[in-house]
Amino acid sequence: MADLTEGTGERVPTVVVDGVDIVYRVNGTGAGRGSATAALHRVLRRGKAGKASGVRRVHAVRGVSFVAHRGEAIGLIGTNGSGKSTLLKAIAGLLPVERGRVYTDGQPSLLGVNAALMNDLTGERNVHLGGLAMGMSRAQIKERYQEIVDFSGINEKGDFITLPMRTYSSGMAARLRFSIAAAKDHDVLLVDEALATGDRSFQKRSERRIRELRARAGTVFLVSHSNKSIRDTCERVLWLERGELRMDGPAEDVLKEYERFTGGPDRKAPRAKPAAGPDSTAQPDSAPSPAC
Ligand SMILES: Nc1ncnc2c1ncn2[C@@H]1O[C@H](COP(=O)(O)OP(=O)(O)O)[C@@H](O)[C@H]1O
Ligand SMILES: [Mg+2]
């Protein structure tokens, strides 16, 4: 087992999130504002009536603070629209924060269904490009290539790896993304709902891999619609609701409270209250959302 304390006896922080607020600005909102004519009027009015600009603020994360340590696997839960994906993107450095700070040790890797691969290229080319983008050498990629393809299960039903990614189902593409990202050891790995894709055996393989990454002293953040995956993988859970950190503690304690809130272990959420204003972020949590 790796020394998680670097010999000091203290746990090593890898991610520090300090009083973070994240606000999206959405242009062209409001009745009639989406039309081309309305857009033209806005341009013509620019500078005269700032208030009528049609920019809506979505306050997605509010005053969130926590410290993650090396060797921790942390589950991130909350009903749809509670800010989980937004927070992961900010940790990955892909979104600016409005207030507060995010400090990370090394470059965190965000692994999710939105991770960029090239649709017109074959799975094989994407494995190579993805590996290079993560900083692996050509020799390392070559060495791990077969393992990545086998892990993804892409070739179980034919030679799909030599076809362009646009011929893949969304599940196949997500599995390949996960397999590429999981081929490398990451200091901080952020997994957004990738485990929801794929069959049970792929999920099992992914969970095992996350445990391995963790054992090699990385820090893993996991967003999953499956409380079971979180229970099996994480010992600590952060619960976000309407952008606020509602609870941070041992997985079982937080999940128990969360399940009480949502009405059961299958994460059926209570109906969201009506929007409280333009900054309201709550949405009902029904079926797992493909967008993350
Ligand atoms: N690109 C975006 N532009 C504007 N609002 C967004 C964007 N992405 C997410 N949001 C809003 O931010 C809030 C948090 O979303 P998100 O982080 O995706 O939640 P979760 O991952 O927990 O479902 C929601 O109200 C959502 O509508
Ligand atoms: Mg999400």
mmCIF file of N, CA, C and O and ligand atoms in Angstrom, residues 79-86 89 192-193 223 225 289-292, ligand 2:
data_model
loop_
_atom_site.group_PDB
_atom_site.id
_atom_site.type_symbol
_atom_site.label_atom_id
_atom_site.label_comp_id
_atom_site.label_asym_id
_atom_site.label_seq_id
_atom_site.Cartn_x
_atom_site.Cartn_y
_atom_site.Cartn_z
ATOM 1 N N THR A 79 -29.723 15.794 -6.202
ATOM 2 C CA THR A 79 -30.717 15.638 -7.261
ATOM 3 C C THR A 79 -30.241 16.358 -8.529
ATOM 4 O O THR A 79 -29.301 17.150 -8.477
ATOM 5 N N ASN A 80 -30.902 16.084 -9.647
ATOM 6 C CA ASN A 80 -30.496 16.698 -10.916
ATOM 7 C C ASN A 80 -30.465 18.218 -10.800
ATOM 8 O O ASN A 80 -31.361 18.813 -10.209
ATOM 9 N N GLY A 81 -29.429 18.798 -11.368
ATOM 10 C CA GLY A 81 -29.324 20.256 -11.363
ATOM 11 C C GLY A 81 -28.783 20.813 -10.063
ATOM 12 O O GLY A 81 -28.804 22.012 -9.833
ATOM 13 N N SER A 82 -28.246 19.951 -9.188
ATOM 14 C CA SER A 82 -27.770 20.450 -7.899
ATOM 15 C C SER A 82 -26.331 20.980 -7.970
ATOM 16 O O SER A 82 -25.838 21.519 -6.994
ATOM 17 N N GLY A 83 -25.672 20.812 -9.125
ATOM 18 C CA GLY A 83 -24.358 21.428 -9.294
ATOM 19 C C GLY A 83 -23.186 20.460 -9.314
ATOM 20 O O GLY A 83 -22.021 20.886 -9.312
ATOM 21 N N LYS A 84 -23.447 19.162 -9.372
ATOM 22 C CA LYS A 84 -22.373 18.161 -9.317
ATOM 23 C C LYS A 84 -21.402 18.306 -10.501
ATOM 24 O O LYS A 84 -20.187 18.405 -10.317
ATOM 25 N N SER A 85 -21.967 18.304 -11.722
ATOM 26 C CA SER A 85 -21.105 18.388 -12.911
ATOM 27 C C SER A 85 -20.367 19.723 -12.947
ATOM 28 O O SER A 85 -19.192 19.784 -13.314
ATOM 29 N N THR A 86 -21.066 20.774 -12.534
ATOM 30 C CA THR A 86 -20.450 22.108 -12.535
ATOM 31 C C THR A 86 -19.238 22.125 -11.602
ATOM 32 O O THR A 86 -18.169 22.634 -11.966
ATOM 33 N N LYS A 89 -16.341 20.272 -13.108
ATOM 34 C CA LYS A 89 -15.691 21.048 -14.177
ATOM 35 C C LYS A 89 -14.796 22.137 -13.595
ATOM 36 O O LYS A 89 -13.728 22.422 -14.135
ATOM 37 N N ASP A 192 -17.643 11.501 -14.090
ATOM 38 C CA ASP A 192 -19.012 12.012 -14.090
ATOM 39 C C ASP A 192 -19.960 11.050 -14.773
ATOM 40 O O ASP A 192 -20.100 11.053 -15.984
ATOM 41 N N GLU A 193 -20.593 10.224 -13.979
ATOM 42 C CA GLU A 193 -21.668 9.367 -14.453
ATOM 43 C C GLU A 193 -21.260 8.365 -15.523
ATOM 44 O O GLU A 193 -22.111 7.740 -16.145
ATOM 45 N N VAL A 223 -19.342 10.866 -9.615
ATOM 46 C CA VAL A 223 -20.767 11.204 -9.691
ATOM 47 C C VAL A 223 -21.451 10.020 -10.341
ATOM 48 O O VAL A 223 -21.069 9.617 -11.438
ATOM 49 N N HIS A 225 -25.436 7.892 -10.755
ATOM 50 C CA HIS A 225 -26.854 7.827 -10.406
ATOM 51 C C HIS A 225 -27.135 6.599 -9.550
ATOM 52 O O HIS A 225 -28.249 6.424 -9.070
ATOM 53 N N SER A 289 -30.166 11.455 -16.121
ATOM 54 C CA SER A 289 -30.041 12.354 -17.258
ATOM 55 C C SER A 289 -28.795 12.009 -18.051
ATOM 56 O O SER A 289 -27.743 11.778 -17.474
ATOM 57 N N PRO A 290 -28.893 11.965 -19.401
ATOM 58 C CA PRO A 290 -27.692 11.677 -20.168
ATOM 59 C C PRO A 290 -26.716 12.831 -20.146
ATOM 60 O O PRO A 290 -25.543 12.657 -20.385
ATOM 61 N N ALA A 291 -27.208 14.030 -19.876
ATOM 62 C CA ALA A 291 -26.307 15.180 -19.887
ATOM 63 C C ALA A 291 -25.625 15.286 -18.552
ATOM 64 O O ALA A 291 -26.265 15.232 -17.525
ATOM 65 N N CYS A 292 -24.318 15.384 -18.544
ATOM 66 C CA CYS A 292 -23.667 15.563 -17.256
ATOM 67 C C CYS A 292 -22.405 16.354 -17.391
ATOM 68 O O CYS A 292 -21.995 16.764 -18.380
HETATM 69 MG MG MG B 2 -24.518 16.248 -14.004
#
